[in-house]
XYZ file of C-alpha atoms in Angstrom:
688
model
C -20.884 51.718 231.899
C -17.705 53.783 231.973
C -15.930 51.348 234.295
C -12.119 51.279 233.934
C -10.638 48.860 236.450
C -6.973 49.682 235.760
C -7.640 53.324 236.736
C -9.952 52.559 239.639
C -12.897 54.242 237.938
C -16.100 52.524 239.074
C -18.315 53.907 236.332
C -22.075 53.827 236.634
C -24.347 50.987 237.675
C -27.797 51.817 236.391
C -31.163 50.535 237.551
C -34.647 51.737 236.679
C -37.341 52.777 237.720
C -40.155 55.093 238.555
C -42.063 52.868 241.016
C -39.180 51.216 242.845
C -35.790 49.589 242.412
C -35.830 47.254 239.408
C -33.385 44.853 241.032
C -34.190 41.863 243.211
C -37.377 41.997 245.265
C -37.684 45.677 246.102
C -40.702 47.610 247.393
C -43.257 48.406 244.700
C -44.662 51.885 245.267
C -47.738 53.288 243.521
C -46.924 54.425 239.992
C -45.674 57.979 239.519
C -49.013 59.192 238.136
C -50.670 58.073 241.366
C -48.032 59.899 243.374
C -48.610 62.947 241.197
C -52.189 62.895 242.467
C -50.961 63.568 246.003
C -49.755 67.037 244.920
C -47.322 66.630 247.804
C -43.623 67.172 246.993
C -42.620 66.440 250.588
C -44.230 63.002 250.429
C -42.664 62.354 247.017
C -39.261 63.219 248.465
C -39.833 60.501 251.074
C -40.626 58.021 248.295
C -37.436 59.027 246.488
C -35.458 58.543 249.678
C -36.891 55.044 250.166
C -36.257 53.992 246.563
C -32.748 55.457 246.752
C -31.953 53.493 249.916
C -33.043 50.244 248.302
C -31.085 50.967 245.121
C -27.902 51.671 247.056
C -28.364 48.569 249.203
C -28.673 46.512 246.017
C -25.522 47.940 244.433
C -26.820 50.585 242.000
C -25.393 54.093 241.857
C -27.560 55.613 239.091
C -31.298 55.318 238.600
C -33.749 56.173 235.829
C -36.560 56.807 238.288
C -37.290 60.414 237.247
C -39.645 60.079 234.272
C -41.139 63.505 233.565
C -42.438 63.548 230.007
C -45.720 65.460 229.928
C -48.968 63.571 229.544
C -49.916 65.219 226.258
C -52.619 62.612 225.570
C -54.064 59.991 227.961
C -53.581 57.225 225.391
C -49.817 57.304 225.951
C -48.856 53.835 227.144
C -46.347 55.061 229.711
C -48.598 57.712 231.214
C -48.318 55.876 234.527
C -44.565 56.617 234.715
C -44.913 60.412 234.809
C -46.750 62.807 237.128
C -49.337 64.568 234.978
C -50.140 66.955 232.156
C -48.849 70.287 233.527
C -45.148 71.327 233.565
C -45.342 73.265 236.848
C -46.829 70.317 238.705
C -44.595 67.729 237.017
C -41.494 69.810 237.677
C -42.232 70.188 241.381
C -42.858 66.458 241.827
C -39.847 65.450 239.732
C -37.551 67.794 241.662
C -38.840 66.298 244.919
C -38.152 62.683 243.984
C -34.716 63.764 242.743
C -33.866 65.259 246.136
C -34.849 62.036 247.862
C -33.029 59.727 245.458
C -29.814 61.727 245.408
C -29.252 61.313 249.114
C -28.174 57.784 248.151
C -27.594 57.466 244.384
C -27.349 59.617 241.287
C -30.593 60.180 239.384
C -31.484 60.437 235.706
C -34.359 62.465 234.275
C -35.928 61.105 231.103
C -36.786 61.049 228.234
C -35.359 64.243 226.740
C -37.625 65.334 225.052
C -41.192 65.355 223.666
C -41.430 61.620 224.286
C -45.112 60.884 224.852
C -45.966 58.197 222.307
C -45.018 54.549 222.758
C -45.745 52.506 219.654
C -44.151 55.104 217.383
C -41.299 56.065 219.694
C -38.576 54.725 217.366
C -39.973 56.341 214.222
C -41.923 59.508 214.999
C -40.527 62.981 214.352
C -42.092 65.589 216.633
C -42.393 69.037 215.090
C -42.514 71.676 217.797
C -41.876 75.409 217.610
C -39.528 77.201 219.980
C -42.331 78.665 222.086
C -44.151 75.384 222.675
C -40.882 73.560 223.284
C -39.629 75.966 225.944
C -42.921 77.011 227.561
C -44.587 73.589 227.638
C -42.289 70.622 227.026
C -39.063 71.727 228.732
C -39.815 73.832 231.871
C -40.101 70.787 234.142
C -36.815 69.372 232.836
C -35.195 72.747 233.545
C -36.644 72.756 237.078
C -35.121 69.341 237.770
C -31.800 70.244 236.142
C -31.639 73.211 238.523
C -32.167 70.750 241.386
C -28.744 69.305 240.535
C -29.746 66.019 238.934
C -26.758 63.949 237.828
C -27.888 62.702 234.439
C -30.237 63.151 231.509
C -31.472 60.308 229.312
C -32.194 61.207 225.713
C -35.345 59.955 224.007
C -35.831 57.524 221.115
C -37.935 59.848 218.968
C -36.678 62.735 216.893
C -37.530 66.416 217.415
C -37.554 68.816 214.496
C -35.721 66.319 212.329
C -32.942 65.352 214.767
C -32.922 62.070 216.705
C -32.953 63.053 220.364
C -29.886 60.918 221.097
C -27.872 63.069 218.701
C -29.776 66.371 218.759
C -27.540 69.438 218.853
C -30.597 71.574 219.663
C -31.533 69.584 222.756
C -28.231 68.207 224.060
C -26.006 71.211 223.379
C -27.950 74.392 222.614
C -30.569 73.920 225.331
C -29.101 71.588 227.924
C -25.492 72.774 227.993
C -25.396 76.291 226.547
C -28.711 77.704 227.798
C -29.181 75.761 231.033
C -25.549 75.219 232.004
C -26.100 71.528 232.791
C -22.861 69.894 233.993
C -23.926 66.268 234.432
C -23.860 63.367 232.000
C -26.148 62.518 229.113
C -26.887 58.844 228.509
C -28.839 57.290 225.674
C -32.104 55.469 226.043
C -31.391 51.778 225.957
C -30.251 49.641 223.017
C -31.653 51.752 220.175
C -31.033 55.201 221.618
C -28.726 56.559 218.941
C -28.220 56.054 215.206
C -24.888 57.734 214.405
C -21.846 57.269 216.612
C -19.975 60.425 215.613
C -22.969 62.759 215.511
C -24.198 61.648 218.925
C -20.776 62.187 220.492
C -20.191 65.524 218.804
C -23.638 66.843 219.773
C -23.414 65.938 223.452
C -24.372 62.318 224.194
C -21.785 61.041 226.649
C -22.604 57.353 227.157
C -24.328 54.809 224.941
C -26.446 52.491 227.085
C -26.338 49.708 227.985
C -24.155 47.666 225.597
C -21.210 48.118 223.228
C -23.229 48.697 220.082
C -23.228 51.604 217.642
C -20.150 53.358 219.023
C -18.146 50.155 219.409
C -18.740 49.379 215.736
C -18.441 52.806 214.180
C -16.712 55.343 216.421
C -13.069 54.269 215.814
C -13.405 54.779 212.055
C -15.342 58.022 212.584
C -12.467 59.364 214.695
C -9.995 58.385 212.000
C -12.063 60.212 209.377
C -12.468 63.289 211.535
C -16.262 62.986 211.820
C -15.682 63.358 215.556
C -12.572 64.302 217.510
C -10.705 63.063 220.541
C -11.593 66.379 222.144
C -15.215 65.214 221.947
C -14.210 61.954 223.629
C -12.282 63.778 226.352
C -15.233 66.073 226.976
C -17.577 63.145 227.636
C -15.004 61.374 229.809
C -14.509 64.544 231.836
C -18.258 64.906 232.348
C -18.494 61.359 233.696
C -15.505 61.750 235.994
C -16.585 65.157 237.288
C -20.106 63.846 237.967
C -18.722 60.871 239.899
C -16.501 63.237 241.883
C -19.376 65.616 242.553
C -21.352 62.723 244.041
C -18.382 61.088 245.766
C -19.673 61.760 249.280
C -23.019 60.145 248.411
C -21.603 57.231 246.446
C -18.782 56.641 248.899
C -21.054 56.385 251.932
C -21.598 52.847 253.267
C -24.668 51.221 251.725
C -27.652 50.402 253.908
C -28.065 46.817 255.011
C -29.933 44.665 252.505
C -32.739 44.346 255.071
C -33.915 47.801 253.974
C -35.117 46.247 250.698
C -38.832 45.551 251.023
C -38.710 46.590 254.678
C -41.798 47.065 256.821
C -41.044 50.791 256.977
C -41.058 51.117 253.197
C -44.192 49.015 252.838
C -45.935 51.226 255.377
C -44.894 54.220 253.288
C -46.262 52.511 250.168
C -49.593 52.023 251.944
C -49.651 55.648 253.060
C -48.951 56.821 249.511
C -51.602 54.488 248.055
C -54.222 56.034 250.344
C -53.000 59.593 249.799
C -53.081 59.113 246.015
C -56.664 57.786 245.814
C -58.853 60.481 244.233
C -62.469 60.680 245.333
C -64.203 61.833 242.145
C -67.852 61.376 243.042
C -69.701 60.829 246.323
C -73.415 61.463 245.952
C -75.882 60.858 248.787
C -78.219 57.879 248.780
C -81.174 58.233 251.159
C -79.619 61.453 252.418
C -76.177 60.037 253.219
C -73.068 59.954 251.013
C -72.039 56.431 250.103
C -68.492 57.007 251.353
C -67.020 56.488 253.820
C -68.490 53.098 254.571
C -70.479 52.794 257.764
C -69.363 50.351 260.440
C -70.715 46.834 260.050
C -71.785 47.153 256.420
C -71.668 44.037 254.269
C -69.606 44.757 251.143
C -69.752 42.915 247.832
C -66.493 43.343 245.889
C -67.011 42.589 242.221
C -64.772 42.535 239.152
C -61.943 40.636 237.531
C -59.382 42.998 239.078
C -60.782 42.812 242.608
C -58.775 39.817 243.738
C -55.610 40.154 241.665
C -52.390 42.090 242.130
C -52.344 44.852 239.507
C -49.244 47.022 239.884
C -48.871 48.321 236.319
C -46.447 48.160 233.423
C -44.481 45.005 232.669
C -41.632 46.863 230.958
C -38.515 48.564 232.261
C -40.287 49.974 235.324
C -41.497 46.546 236.530
C -40.703 45.907 240.206
C -40.634 42.295 241.392
C -42.164 42.826 244.814
C -43.024 39.506 246.458
C -45.456 40.937 249.014
C -48.268 42.638 247.085
C -51.934 42.828 248.076
C -55.145 43.074 246.082
C -58.255 45.138 246.829
C -59.905 42.106 248.406
C -56.878 41.514 250.631
C -56.979 45.100 251.832
C -60.685 45.164 252.568
C -60.608 41.854 254.408
C -57.896 43.248 256.658
C -60.293 45.864 258.012
C -63.854 44.679 257.306
C -65.595 41.671 258.804
C -68.066 40.963 256.002
C -66.640 40.963 252.457
C -67.981 38.792 249.635
C -66.247 38.515 246.259
C -67.272 37.787 242.679
C -65.110 38.142 239.568
C -68.014 39.614 237.579
C -67.759 37.124 234.734
C -71.422 36.119 235.193
C -73.661 39.207 235.364
C -76.598 37.373 236.929
C -74.447 35.944 239.697
C -72.714 39.294 240.257
C -75.967 41.234 240.495
C -77.450 38.730 242.942
C -74.441 39.202 245.195
C -74.632 42.989 244.824
C -78.337 43.019 245.701
C -77.698 41.032 248.877
C -75.028 43.442 250.168
C -75.260 46.832 251.852
C -72.675 48.286 249.460
C -71.187 47.084 246.172
C -67.636 47.949 245.115
C -66.900 47.333 241.419
C -63.203 47.182 240.553
C -62.482 47.867 236.861
C -59.744 49.242 234.635
C -56.585 48.220 232.825
C -53.539 45.984 233.318
C -50.030 45.750 231.884
C -51.603 44.115 228.824
C -53.533 47.314 228.012
C -50.965 50.054 228.600
C -47.260 50.271 229.258
C -43.862 50.379 227.642
C -44.100 49.140 224.058
C -42.047 46.044 223.289
C -43.222 44.956 219.870
C -42.587 45.218 216.175
C -40.758 48.312 215.016
C -38.739 49.565 212.059
C -36.825 46.509 210.802
C -33.890 48.705 209.729
C -33.082 49.283 213.400
C -31.863 45.714 213.638
C -28.878 46.837 211.589
C -27.649 48.791 214.610
C -26.848 45.572 216.446
C -23.267 44.249 216.317
C -22.750 41.076 214.292
C -22.171 38.977 217.420
C -21.306 38.945 221.103
C -17.757 39.668 222.259
C -16.651 36.631 224.291
C -14.733 38.600 226.927
C -17.619 41.014 227.451
C -20.064 38.113 227.578
C -17.984 36.447 230.307
C -17.875 39.714 232.276
C -21.638 40.070 231.951
C -22.225 36.505 233.150
C -19.982 37.161 236.132
C -21.898 40.277 237.049
C -25.184 38.389 236.883
C -23.812 35.904 239.392
C -23.066 38.747 241.796
C -26.626 40.028 241.809
C -28.572 39.415 245.020
C -30.777 36.362 245.078
C -34.394 37.098 244.208
C -37.682 35.325 243.648
C -40.278 35.700 240.929
C -43.410 37.080 242.598
C -46.456 34.844 242.719
C -48.531 37.300 240.687
C -46.013 37.047 237.830
C -45.740 33.253 237.708
C -47.904 33.005 234.596
C -46.108 35.763 232.710
C -43.656 34.769 230.007
C -39.983 35.698 230.285
C -39.148 39.230 229.208
C -41.180 42.421 228.946
C -44.889 42.566 228.234
C -46.018 44.024 224.908
C -47.651 47.091 226.460
C -48.101 50.087 224.194
C -50.430 53.020 223.731
C -54.089 52.566 224.515
C -56.473 52.109 221.618
C -59.384 53.557 223.597
C -59.861 55.722 226.665
C -63.082 53.920 227.558
C -63.438 50.945 229.812
C -64.119 47.659 228.076
C -67.694 46.865 227.097
C -67.674 44.110 229.716
C -66.644 46.540 232.465
C -69.314 49.055 231.450
C -71.994 46.356 231.401
C -70.873 45.139 234.827
C -71.015 48.637 236.331
C -74.505 49.274 235.007
C -75.805 45.882 236.101
C -74.412 46.167 239.622
C -75.637 49.759 239.976
C -79.134 48.659 238.958
C -79.045 45.958 241.624
C -77.607 48.078 244.436
C -78.067 51.872 244.642
C -74.984 52.107 246.896
C -72.448 51.199 244.223
C -68.857 52.423 244.260
C -66.582 52.139 241.220
C -62.830 51.879 241.715
C -60.837 52.573 238.529
C -57.369 51.081 238.189
C -55.319 52.739 235.444
C -52.236 54.783 234.766
C -54.084 57.739 233.247
C -57.434 59.260 232.388
C -60.442 57.040 231.697
C -63.502 58.465 229.950
C -66.460 57.715 232.217
C -69.269 59.627 230.534
C -71.295 56.580 229.522
C -71.650 55.176 233.046
C -70.655 57.733 235.700
C -74.186 59.056 236.253
C -75.378 55.528 237.044
C -73.293 55.273 240.219
C -73.133 57.509 243.300
C -69.410 57.051 244.080
C -66.212 56.825 242.020
C -62.586 56.620 243.115
C -59.511 56.739 240.900
C -57.219 54.191 242.534
C -54.468 53.795 239.893
C -51.888 51.008 239.908
C -51.451 51.323 243.624
C -48.292 49.361 244.383
C -47.672 46.598 246.886
C -50.235 47.919 249.366
C -52.888 49.014 246.864
C -55.627 47.068 248.629
C -54.879 48.452 252.072
C -54.535 51.993 250.733
C -57.932 51.846 249.041
C -59.455 50.265 252.149
C -58.111 53.123 254.283
C -59.945 55.636 252.085
C -63.287 53.876 251.622
C -63.563 53.057 255.330
C -62.686 56.621 256.323
C -59.453 55.779 258.146
C -57.868 58.256 255.704
C -59.728 61.350 254.536
C -59.090 61.592 250.767
C -56.991 64.580 249.739
C -55.695 63.532 246.305
C -56.336 65.716 243.278
C -56.298 64.798 239.600
C -52.937 65.419 237.888
C -54.733 65.593 234.539
C -58.112 66.458 233.074
C -60.753 63.802 232.464
C -62.610 64.872 229.305
C -66.175 63.995 228.482
C -65.289 62.792 225.007
C -62.156 61.711 223.143
C -62.828 64.454 220.588
C -61.968 67.009 223.280
C -58.326 65.888 223.145
C -55.474 66.575 220.698
C -55.064 64.179 217.769
C -53.247 60.947 218.640
C -52.004 58.403 216.105
C -49.967 55.706 217.762
C -48.485 54.715 214.380
C -47.502 58.250 213.364
C -44.193 59.042 211.728
C -44.816 62.781 212.141
C -46.623 64.694 214.881
C -47.027 68.394 215.650
C -46.870 69.384 219.315
C -48.316 72.819 220.018
C -49.036 74.660 223.255
C -52.542 73.270 223.641
C -53.212 70.043 225.474
C -54.808 68.999 228.746
C -56.683 71.627 230.732
C -55.222 74.407 228.548
C -56.852 72.992 225.433
C -60.180 72.351 227.152
C -60.241 75.937 228.452
C -59.391 77.382 225.038
C -62.058 75.326 223.254
C -64.740 75.900 225.884
C -64.948 72.143 226.512
C -66.202 71.402 230.006
C -64.276 68.438 231.448
C -66.036 65.664 233.269
C -63.477 66.102 236.051
C -61.053 69.035 235.789
C -57.324 69.179 236.362
C -56.609 69.536 240.080
C -60.034 68.253 241.150
C -60.819 65.895 244.006
C -63.316 65.536 246.825
C -62.966 65.115 250.563
C -65.079 63.932 253.489
C -64.987 67.496 254.816
C -65.518 71.004 253.362
C -63.143 73.938 252.860
C -63.301 77.690 252.307
C -60.678 80.171 251.089
C -60.270 83.575 252.717
C -57.928 86.607 252.953
C -56.158 85.807 249.693
C -53.632 88.388 248.507
C -50.460 88.637 246.445
C -47.281 90.687 246.736
C -44.183 91.221 244.632
C -41.017 90.623 246.608
C -37.440 90.183 245.374
C -38.086 88.759 241.906
C -40.982 86.620 242.998
C -44.714 86.750 243.529
C -45.945 85.581 246.924
C -49.569 84.471 247.246
C -50.895 84.132 250.798
C -54.231 83.372 252.378
C -56.215 81.267 254.806
C -57.868 77.901 254.292
C -60.762 77.102 256.621
C -61.977 73.577 257.316
C -65.709 74.117 257.798
C -66.593 70.432 257.899
C -66.662 67.687 260.523
C -63.277 66.001 259.922
C -59.589 66.810 259.804
C -58.515 67.038 256.182
C -56.282 68.572 253.538
C -56.902 70.580 250.406
C -54.639 71.704 247.561
C -54.630 75.452 246.898
C -53.680 76.170 243.277
C -52.521 79.422 241.668
C -53.038 80.067 237.955
C -51.819 83.053 235.946
C -52.724 84.755 232.694
C -50.120 86.994 231.049
C -50.916 90.578 229.931
C -50.876 89.355 226.337
C -53.260 86.449 225.924
C -51.682 84.667 222.978
C -50.873 81.608 225.046
C -52.654 79.508 227.641
C -53.020 80.340 231.298
C -50.555 78.564 233.528
C -50.456 76.767 236.814
C -47.665 78.655 238.573
C -47.769 77.250 242.102
C -49.653 75.096 244.582
C -49.646 74.026 248.208
C -51.187 71.096 250.022
C -52.633 72.462 253.269
C -53.711 70.331 256.228
C -56.441 71.787 258.444
C -58.082 70.366 261.564
C -61.868 70.151 261.679
C -63.267 73.597 262.437
C -59.812 75.120 262.201
C -57.858 77.339 259.829
C -54.383 77.272 258.358
C -52.399 79.831 256.403
C -50.738 79.114 253.084
C -47.835 80.802 251.372
C -47.098 80.059 247.710
C -43.943 81.579 246.217
C -43.707 81.977 242.448
C -40.351 83.025 240.931
C -40.566 85.479 238.059
C -38.991 82.808 235.868
C -42.279 80.899 236.012
C -44.019 83.845 234.322
C -41.554 84.568 231.521
C -42.456 83.962 227.888
C -40.417 82.808 224.931
C -39.516 85.112 222.044
C -39.568 82.948 218.903
C -37.572 85.477 216.884
C -34.556 85.708 219.181
C -35.068 82.252 220.778
C -34.669 83.856 224.170
C -36.796 84.651 227.216
C -38.849 87.803 227.734
C -38.907 88.910 231.356
C -42.424 89.258 232.764
C -43.723 92.780 233.153
C -47.095 94.455 233.380
C -50.401 93.358 234.884
C -50.879 89.638 235.522
C -54.244 88.176 236.417
C -54.016 85.482 239.087
C -56.677 82.920 239.919
C -56.459 81.161 243.280
C -58.722 78.161 243.593
C -59.089 74.471 244.231
C -58.906 73.200 240.651
C -58.512 74.523 237.110
C -62.217 75.264 236.593
C -63.118 76.284 240.138
C -66.383 78.267 239.714
C -65.678 80.417 242.788
C -61.982 81.292 242.785
C -60.255 84.296 244.291
C -59.145 86.600 241.469
C -56.195 88.925 241.956
C -54.109 91.243 239.838
C -50.421 91.772 240.332
C -48.248 94.422 238.678
C -44.746 93.318 237.755
C -42.353 96.246 237.295
C -40.144 96.503 234.240
C -37.170 96.774 236.571
C -37.651 93.730 238.770
C -36.062 95.149 241.868
C -38.958 96.864 243.580
C -41.371 95.472 246.152
C -45.015 96.372 246.293
C -48.245 95.084 247.796
C -51.302 94.494 245.668
C -54.924 94.523 246.669
C -57.026 91.471 245.987
C -59.641 92.120 243.318
C -62.434 89.885 244.543
C -66.133 90.088 245.062
C -66.100 89.336 248.755
C -63.673 88.796 251.603
C -66.075 86.391 253.316
C -65.088 82.709 253.453
C -66.365 80.795 250.451
C -68.255 77.665 251.423
C -67.684 74.716 249.134
C -69.086 71.262 249.564
C -67.543 68.007 248.399
C -70.625 66.710 246.641
C -69.615 66.489 243.006
C -67.640 67.967 240.163
C -68.618 71.397 238.853
């Protein structure tokens, strides 16, 4: 888009997506939600760098890989494309991948904003007040805009009665006037705007990806004065200035095509798959935890997903990686004795489980159950399409297709029909009845049963979790999903992943979700905030995960320094293995009208028997609140209560108070308000 050959303007060459370059046969990384579970911005920056290299090698200069809509409800079909339910966490991870990507290409953050329903995405109007919008649904976008991201993609849905692709509130008042964003705004694809003049006037720079609504209607709108040539010039200037700002990056020689799907990137994908695997449960059987597996154990791997490649959504984020590995592949790489059954016959599966030392049941979802929705929608939208193709543009398009690098259809996609899968929002957060029956049958046959859950979001496990001693959340784990899981269950990698969302006990604990809604109200209460407010105890809380070692917090304190709060302390590894934990800082404002917030976190690696310091810096901006009357920010002041722990419902956190002065120029030290300064011993033997 925006290419003008006679002026030497190259325009933009866009490619999705969140789990790898959606061109050719690129490396398929674990989905973004899995990477969110690492709570490791440095690692996510490496992933962004790898995806950016492959995109540049394949000819792209702009990517839509930064999907950061909040997971308001786990039923959202595209949950797998974002990082979690909390804006602080999502913002940190999204900023990290942006840094990595923009060493090689320009990046786009999407979908702006309040886009967390799939089936209704073309029809739903989201009603959200100014406080919820700015304190919950926009802070992560602001964090990434401040990182210098090149582009913003508007959303399909409408917010407060304005379609996002032509929303003055979002694209001008917030993005340009309040945030000072200087990049470009592009539409979501094909049906991303409804009115040519309004979208241009209110700040949408480029309609993607075809000549559609604007080609048909903008010339007449300019003649009528519905939009002006000043509006056109403004959008052109934004595109040109963005290309100039990134000239050093875009003008650098591209990497050799051999970087695409390289061994180095596949090794990184394996590392991320292992680092993203969350150990949720690891109870002892006969005095010994089931995981990690002991040397020489015979393992029965059971389930329809055990021997298949299951990398996630079949929509716009689909990566055609030709070298992907299943759970069975990964385990057979490292274990000598692995037997497999697809679980379709319970009697046969239980006989195999009973004959093994350990049973691993692989269950969950596929692209058929959750993903981008490509299905029936409002028939009136078809009127946005032009009456027919333009022959000269069609010839240009065909010529560009011929220039694309040669690629193969991966073996695991051979049976899939041409085009996107249907996808959509989930109809249930439970596993299928067949999966539940399989888990219970195998657990009855073998007391050492492990369940591996493949999904893009939360799965309600209440009906079966107590029947098994071990559970791992293994996501859609990318091209090396099998090896990554094998590294964790064999103990080659000590699990350090933490949940990027809450797993409730019951669906009733969640906000309302109607995937056919035409109207929805988004308030400040979802995820761990809502559970805390309602006194609902999650099955597994936000930020939770187990390890093969134990940790203790000590010497935790906070200080106010130069417009920021600095939380410091020591993390002790009091167990038998090297490992890592994620220290999390939560804050409650002096006035308790709103939810507590996650305001900072740090992944800390500690050798067995050793200690490591942590230092978490929180800018005052993270503590400000929105004034709904003036639609402006209120600077934080007064006494803030901080909670430093290892997840959102940590029963033994360190509690601090910090006094923020009304004039935010002073520096002062606070004393930790805690029951004891002795190390707190915590054991990885189950959720609280």
